[in-house]
């Protein structure tokens, strides 16, 4: 069966979906999960849990699809659904652009009750026409939501007709929120790129082909730090999938010589499919921590099969590591032996541990609620045996671990910031809302600085001391 299926197939089949392991699962969803919605390397091992009640609280599939595609900065992104779906996720991420800003416009068809009764396809068509005429984008991505999937909008047909009428790609992204988790949405967005974008364009003949960076979203400008390193080593970037990307570079991604899957197991399926369709080898890597960065750069040069490039990478990594080691010296003195609870999702749950270990920080508790079995195995390789795993439970379970393990700092996503503040312990934001770039050698130095600043901030001592009015006993006690 073709994937992604038509809009109606998603909504009808997903409605048969059951949480229990024993109950039958429809073939479309079963394929998706068995082949690794979270990107397992072992296709027959179910790598990520089936959707559970409340799972969308950490971001629904629609949200996951947007995370993957919104960094295509010059494209328009139109949400077909109620305004709240677009509003909830709009501008909440720190993905940056070096030029166009069209993707930051919050386009939505804003369906009302009468559209739900009489259908919203006319509104969708008018919205696409308006965006094409007013903004002339190179492409328009159209996202389904729970509402439009449930009322059976034929989004694929509207997009197809609009693409023919307007002469630009109008791409349906069939990832309504109820089908599952954010990870599944990442993968469905990757499928949309495979089906509608990759292979539809050609680079100019004078461009040298190199690496596709898959799953790097340029949070807080991390992509720019990585590109700077690659440029220094003379490693060409062919396509950024999708941090700070332009539509045309995704269209020619099939001409790359190597795919690197950067911290995104959900997009491993994309790399695997590109290997089988276009013969592009891929590897998984991370840029969190000096060791991982060096490994990733070396792996790129090795797979490019270019001896000169390998020598340049060796020289660059030696130089950068030596410089970093000097710069980190004062921070390592402060950070050595500090205990941290790390609560983040998927690949970051293990890749950030490597970076923290290089700084001398001990991870005493780690969240695994969005991790695959493979992620958990990699965590286990990097932490000590007595590290606490936090599979679920949210804020109360994190707090319990912080208290029991006497952690010095909490490293988590923005939504746990107030948990740390109420507990009066230092905190840094590691998720996609963050404003600091932690990738590469420069990123590790920034991470060391942020950890140190947060730990050394006098506010924690002040907050733990009694309020001035509590220091004096009230008159009636004297
Ligand atoms: S797509 Fe569905 S789950 Fe996601 S925000 Fe919209 S209504 Fe909520």
XYZ file of C-alpha atoms and ligand atoms in Angstrom:
486
model
C 0.000 0.000 0.000
C 1.188 3.504 -0.828
C 2.089 5.801 2.019
C 0.941 8.372 2.877
C -2.566 7.173 2.157
C -5.312 9.482 1.009
C -6.740 11.736 3.650
C -9.893 9.664 4.035
C -7.885 6.483 4.486
C -6.000 8.013 7.384
C -9.111 9.112 9.195
C -11.163 5.993 8.610
C -8.390 3.527 9.341
C -6.977 5.378 12.298
C -10.401 5.275 13.911
C -10.014 1.484 14.186
C -6.819 1.947 16.117
C -6.598 0.241 19.445
C -4.236 0.701 22.347
C -4.071 -2.943 23.391
C -1.291 -5.104 21.998
C -3.534 -8.053 21.220
C -6.168 -6.240 19.225
C -5.708 -6.122 15.455
C -4.284 -3.003 13.954
C -5.165 -1.747 10.499
C -2.515 -2.447 7.845
C -1.619 1.202 7.215
C -0.884 2.009 10.840
C 0.747 -1.365 11.443
C 3.216 -0.745 8.596
C 4.000 2.656 9.966
C 4.716 1.441 13.469
C 6.432 -1.809 12.567
C 8.799 -0.084 10.194
C 9.793 2.349 12.854
C 7.670 5.419 13.409
C 10.501 6.567 15.613
C 13.045 5.320 13.165
C 14.242 2.038 14.590
C 17.052 0.437 12.680
C 15.413 -2.915 13.230
C 12.321 -2.817 11.030
C 10.567 -5.719 12.688
C 11.017 -4.534 16.240
C 8.245 -2.180 17.282
C 10.374 0.768 18.329
C 7.943 3.250 19.770
C 4.849 2.796 21.840
C 1.449 3.009 20.243
C -0.420 6.211 21.037
C -1.693 6.287 24.589
C -4.445 8.484 25.996
C -3.007 11.927 26.601
C 0.006 11.370 24.384
C -0.706 14.481 22.323
C -0.017 16.508 25.475
C 3.632 16.355 24.464
C 2.763 17.462 20.924
C 0.400 15.776 18.460
C 1.263 14.343 15.041
C 0.223 17.571 13.352
C 2.659 19.408 15.615
C 5.415 16.907 14.750
C 4.830 17.383 11.014
C 5.067 21.146 11.434
C 8.282 20.877 13.434
C 9.842 19.033 10.509
C 8.585 21.248 7.701
C 8.300 24.779 9.120
C 12.078 25.318 8.862
C 11.677 25.361 5.049
C 11.772 29.098 5.333
C 10.688 30.343 1.905
C 7.632 28.032 1.635
C 4.153 28.915 2.882
C 2.649 26.619 5.514
C -1.143 26.555 5.630
C -3.014 24.788 8.424
C -6.374 23.424 7.311
C -8.360 23.425 10.517
C -9.467 25.545 13.451
C -7.211 28.460 14.269
C -6.222 26.977 17.634
C -4.250 24.142 15.992
C -2.058 26.718 14.265
C -2.007 29.070 17.231
C -0.929 26.473 19.771
C 2.283 25.668 17.954
C 2.951 28.992 16.232
C 6.243 30.729 17.041
C 6.967 28.348 19.897
C 10.221 27.069 18.436
C 13.622 28.610 18.164
C 14.276 27.583 14.555
C 16.013 30.524 12.836
C 16.244 31.810 9.284
C 19.135 33.544 7.541
C 16.795 35.119 4.983
C 13.159 34.516 4.101
C 10.538 34.567 6.825
C 7.428 33.390 4.996
C 7.296 30.159 6.979
C 6.830 32.202 10.145
C 3.485 33.540 8.897
C 0.681 31.712 10.684
C -1.600 30.778 7.775
C -4.767 28.865 8.687
C -8.142 28.288 7.075
C -9.717 29.007 10.490
C -12.655 26.615 10.117
C -15.856 27.542 11.903
C -18.904 25.437 12.797
C -20.599 26.133 9.448
C -17.457 24.933 7.577
C -17.537 21.762 9.629
C -21.187 21.198 8.651
C -20.988 22.236 4.980
C -17.313 21.432 4.285
C -14.191 23.582 4.166
C -12.741 22.659 0.783
C -13.859 25.934 -0.848
C -12.196 27.845 1.969
C -9.036 25.809 1.507
C -8.975 26.515 -2.234
C -9.497 30.269 -1.638
C -6.747 30.303 1.008
C -4.257 28.596 -1.295
C -5.115 31.042 -4.105
C -4.735 34.016 -1.761
C -1.308 32.875 -0.516
C -0.078 32.147 -4.054
C -1.191 35.549 -5.351
C -0.167 37.649 -2.360
C 3.173 35.992 -1.469
C 4.251 34.054 -4.604
C 5.963 31.260 -2.594
C 7.948 28.487 -4.325
C 5.613 25.933 -2.661
C 2.712 25.671 -0.232
C 2.502 22.924 2.404
C -1.069 22.208 3.549
C -1.532 20.447 6.891
C -4.549 18.401 7.867
C -5.776 18.559 11.461
C -8.083 16.376 13.532
C -11.160 18.281 12.430
C -10.517 18.209 8.681
C -9.523 14.533 8.804
C -12.641 13.605 10.747
C -15.072 15.455 8.467
C -13.422 13.814 5.441
C -12.025 16.828 3.586
C -10.398 15.644 0.352
C -7.282 17.727 0.895
C -5.192 15.736 -1.581
C -7.607 16.500 -4.423
C -7.805 20.222 -3.553
C -3.988 20.444 -3.405
C -3.569 18.575 -6.687
C -6.024 20.842 -8.525
C -4.461 23.945 -6.990
C -0.953 22.836 -8.023
C -2.117 22.394 -11.629
C -3.967 25.713 -11.616
C -1.197 27.766 -9.999
C 1.866 26.008 -11.417
C 3.589 25.600 -8.019
C 3.812 22.544 -5.753
C 0.924 22.426 -3.275
C 1.783 19.601 -0.913
C -0.721 17.859 1.363
C 0.691 16.778 4.719
C -1.619 14.104 6.082
C -0.745 14.074 9.745
C -3.834 14.906 11.820
C -3.157 15.135 15.526
C -5.114 12.084 16.607
C -3.049 9.550 14.645
C -0.324 9.573 17.245
C 2.687 11.228 18.728
C 4.932 14.055 17.627
C 7.479 11.464 16.473
C 4.979 9.918 14.113
C 4.226 13.396 12.750
C 7.957 13.920 12.081
C 7.965 10.750 10.080
C 4.790 11.544 8.144
C 6.325 14.889 7.182
C 9.402 12.987 5.944
C 7.091 10.823 3.862
C 5.492 13.937 2.346
C 8.971 15.190 1.367
C 9.765 11.841 -0.234
C 6.515 11.656 -2.108
C 6.201 15.229 -3.313
C 9.495 17.108 -3.080
C 12.749 15.120 -3.134
C 13.766 14.305 -6.687
C 11.677 17.053 -8.310
C 14.526 19.548 -8.835
C 18.125 19.664 -10.035
C 21.062 21.695 -8.713
C 23.119 23.905 -11.010
C 25.870 21.902 -12.766
C 28.697 23.830 -11.048
C 27.537 22.881 -7.520
C 29.662 20.285 -5.783
C 27.516 17.653 -4.139
C 28.091 16.586 -0.555
C 26.020 15.935 2.540
C 22.321 16.169 3.355
C 21.790 17.062 7.006
C 18.542 15.305 7.907
C 16.719 16.241 11.100
C 18.765 19.346 11.953
C 16.282 22.203 12.450
C 18.604 25.135 13.164
C 17.314 25.627 16.697
C 18.900 28.828 18.015
C 21.227 28.784 14.980
C 22.868 25.372 15.594
C 22.881 24.655 11.866
C 25.065 27.703 11.257
C 27.691 26.462 13.722
C 27.667 23.066 11.998
C 27.877 24.608 8.519
C 30.804 26.748 9.636
C 32.695 23.613 10.688
C 31.825 21.809 7.458
C 32.937 24.800 5.397
C 36.252 24.903 7.278
C 36.830 21.258 6.376
C 35.662 21.771 2.783
C 32.656 19.460 3.152
C 29.837 20.711 0.918
C 26.262 20.814 2.260
C 23.810 19.742 -0.422
C 20.480 20.054 1.436
C 19.431 21.030 4.902
C 16.446 18.896 5.826
C 15.144 21.177 7.028
C 16.863 23.797 9.202
C 17.037 27.197 7.473
C 16.226 25.388 4.208
C 14.974 26.718 0.907
C 12.417 24.660 -0.976
C 14.617 24.110 -4.039
C 17.461 22.530 -2.033
C 15.099 19.867 -0.669
C 13.974 19.165 -4.246
C 17.559 18.305 -5.276
C 18.432 16.355 -2.110
C 18.554 13.126 -4.163
C 21.840 14.320 -5.691
C 23.723 14.269 -2.382
C 26.519 11.754 -1.854
C 25.886 11.084 1.841
C 22.969 11.492 4.246
C 23.614 12.277 7.871
C 20.666 11.748 10.212
C 21.228 14.333 12.912
C 19.615 13.500 16.216
C 16.312 12.474 14.699
C 15.391 8.821 14.739
C 11.982 9.729 13.360
C 13.605 10.644 10.050
C 15.715 7.497 9.745
C 12.997 6.127 7.481
C 13.637 9.009 5.092
C 17.373 8.206 4.983
C 16.675 4.500 4.499
C 14.283 5.176 1.652
C 16.752 7.553 -0.015
C 19.380 4.847 0.210
C 17.142 2.335 -1.509
C 15.804 4.782 -4.133
C 18.926 6.809 -4.913
C 21.768 4.733 -3.462
C 22.807 7.422 -0.955
C 24.564 5.912 2.107
C 23.593 7.312 5.479
C 24.838 7.370 9.033
C 23.468 8.556 12.343
C 25.346 11.214 14.208
C 25.099 14.005 16.692
C 26.824 17.334 17.217
C 26.292 17.446 20.990
C 29.704 17.184 22.601
C 33.193 17.426 21.140
C 33.640 13.666 20.695
C 30.357 13.259 18.826
C 31.144 16.289 16.642
C 34.558 14.911 15.735
C 33.070 11.503 14.997
C 30.373 13.003 12.762
C 32.822 15.109 10.735
C 35.157 12.130 10.293
C 32.292 9.914 9.245
C 31.224 12.442 6.608
C 34.720 12.598 5.125
C 35.048 8.809 5.231
C 31.745 8.218 3.430
C 32.604 10.903 0.874
C 35.628 8.701 0.117
C 37.927 11.705 -0.171
C 41.392 11.322 1.421
C 42.190 15.050 1.247
C 38.927 15.809 2.988
C 39.755 13.269 5.701
C 43.105 14.964 6.306
C 41.447 18.393 6.476
C 38.905 17.045 8.971
C 41.684 15.569 11.114
C 43.523 18.882 11.217
C 40.332 20.827 11.975
C 39.107 18.513 14.729
C 42.511 18.406 16.433
C 42.744 22.190 16.372
C 39.159 22.727 17.589
C 39.418 20.135 20.369
C 42.670 21.656 21.657
C 41.185 25.149 21.637
C 37.988 23.955 23.304
C 39.899 22.140 26.001
C 41.646 25.408 26.924
C 38.409 27.417 26.862
C 36.550 24.851 28.986
C 39.140 24.736 31.751
C 37.539 27.310 34.127
C 34.038 25.879 33.600
C 35.081 22.256 34.129
C 36.466 23.233 37.550
C 33.008 24.422 38.592
C 30.987 21.706 36.870
C 33.046 18.675 37.879
C 30.971 16.304 40.022
C 27.749 18.298 39.723
C 24.619 16.156 39.496
C 21.956 16.746 36.843
C 18.527 15.381 36.034
C 18.034 15.347 32.273
C 14.446 15.241 31.058
C 14.132 15.521 27.306
C 12.929 13.440 24.409
C 14.251 10.837 21.984
C 17.779 11.192 20.710
C 18.660 14.145 22.910
C 18.173 11.914 25.933
C 21.459 10.139 25.089
C 23.335 12.603 22.895
C 23.218 15.356 25.533
C 24.521 12.887 28.131
C 27.737 12.608 26.089
C 28.137 16.376 26.128
C 27.476 16.563 29.897
C 29.972 13.788 30.602
C 32.667 15.723 28.757
C 32.006 18.618 31.123
C 32.263 16.401 34.207
C 28.540 16.578 34.998
C 27.022 13.372 36.339
C 23.538 12.490 35.082
C 21.662 11.009 38.057
C 18.232 10.844 36.425
C 17.156 10.703 32.797
C 13.743 10.885 31.128
C 12.906 8.089 28.694
C 9.242 8.775 28.033
C 9.745 9.521 24.327
C 12.742 7.269 23.762
C 12.831 4.168 21.603
C 14.365 0.918 22.817
C 17.500 1.853 20.914
C 17.660 5.274 22.607
C 17.380 3.584 26.005
C 20.199 1.203 25.100
C 22.388 4.149 24.161
C 21.511 5.933 27.399
C 22.562 2.810 29.324
C 25.945 2.858 27.530
C 26.573 6.392 28.762
C 25.335 6.504 32.356
C 26.245 4.672 35.555
C 24.175 1.705 36.759
C 22.473 3.630 39.552
C 21.085 6.348 37.257
C 17.352 6.672 37.649
C 15.210 6.234 34.526
C 12.089 8.388 34.426
C 9.769 6.676 31.949
C 6.664 8.735 32.701
C 4.986 10.694 35.442
C 5.807 14.239 34.377
C 6.651 16.948 36.863
C 6.013 14.996 40.082
C 8.305 12.150 39.045
C 11.048 14.548 37.933
C 10.824 16.346 41.273
C 10.990 13.075 43.172
C 14.191 12.168 41.336
C 15.677 15.631 41.874
C 15.022 15.387 45.636
C 16.070 11.782 46.129
C 19.252 12.111 44.074
C 20.054 15.581 45.432
C 20.504 16.945 41.914
C 22.209 20.327 41.510
C 20.494 21.243 38.262
C 17.548 20.254 36.081
C 18.033 20.138 32.299
C 14.687 19.866 30.557
C 12.203 21.492 28.178
C 10.644 24.916 28.695
C 7.419 23.481 30.078
C 9.347 22.195 33.114
C 10.984 25.533 33.820
C 8.433 26.468 36.488
C 8.838 23.079 38.147
C 12.502 23.949 38.687
C 11.683 27.485 39.786
C 9.166 26.312 42.367
C 11.697 23.790 43.631
C 14.271 26.606 43.644
C 16.922 24.703 41.772
C 18.976 25.820 38.747
C 17.515 24.993 35.350
C 18.486 25.171 31.688
C 16.228 24.686 28.688
C 17.434 22.000 26.287
C 14.405 21.565 24.037
C 13.433 23.203 20.815
C 12.171 26.399 22.446
C 15.686 27.175 23.689
C 17.534 30.327 22.731
C 21.066 28.947 22.936
C 22.811 26.764 20.369
C 24.593 23.782 21.912
C 25.837 21.939 18.816
C 29.489 21.594 17.831
C 32.594 22.709 19.711
C 31.290 26.252 20.172
C 28.004 24.801 21.380
C 29.690 22.709 24.068
C 31.421 25.826 25.363
C 28.048 27.631 25.388
C 26.484 24.714 27.283
C 29.287 24.847 29.856
C 28.743 28.583 30.287
C 24.959 28.258 30.627
C 25.286 25.472 33.203
C 27.814 27.502 35.166
C 25.769 30.720 35.042
C 22.651 28.894 36.155
C 24.437 27.082 39.008
C 26.268 30.212 40.142
C 23.245 32.487 39.980
C 22.787 34.119 43.418
C 19.011 33.928 43.046
C 18.941 30.321 44.320
C 20.531 31.272 47.640
C 18.282 34.281 47.937
C 15.149 32.297 47.112
C 16.022 29.661 49.726
C 16.495 32.249 52.512
C 13.501 33.419 54.569
C 11.669 36.564 53.427
C 12.700 39.749 55.337
C 9.254 40.014 56.967
C 9.569 36.438 58.260
C 12.910 37.127 59.941
C 11.285 39.250 62.652
C 8.747 37.631 64.901
C 5.312 39.337 64.726
C 4.556 41.788 67.622
C 2.157 39.423 69.355
C 4.952 36.791 69.661
C 7.411 39.171 71.332
S -4.377 18.614 15.206
Fe -5.795 17.705 16.708
S -4.547 17.193 18.545
Fe -3.335 18.587 17.224
S -3.757 20.677 18.007
Fe -5.262 20.306 16.356
S -7.075 19.434 17.382
Fe -5.362 19.280 18.836
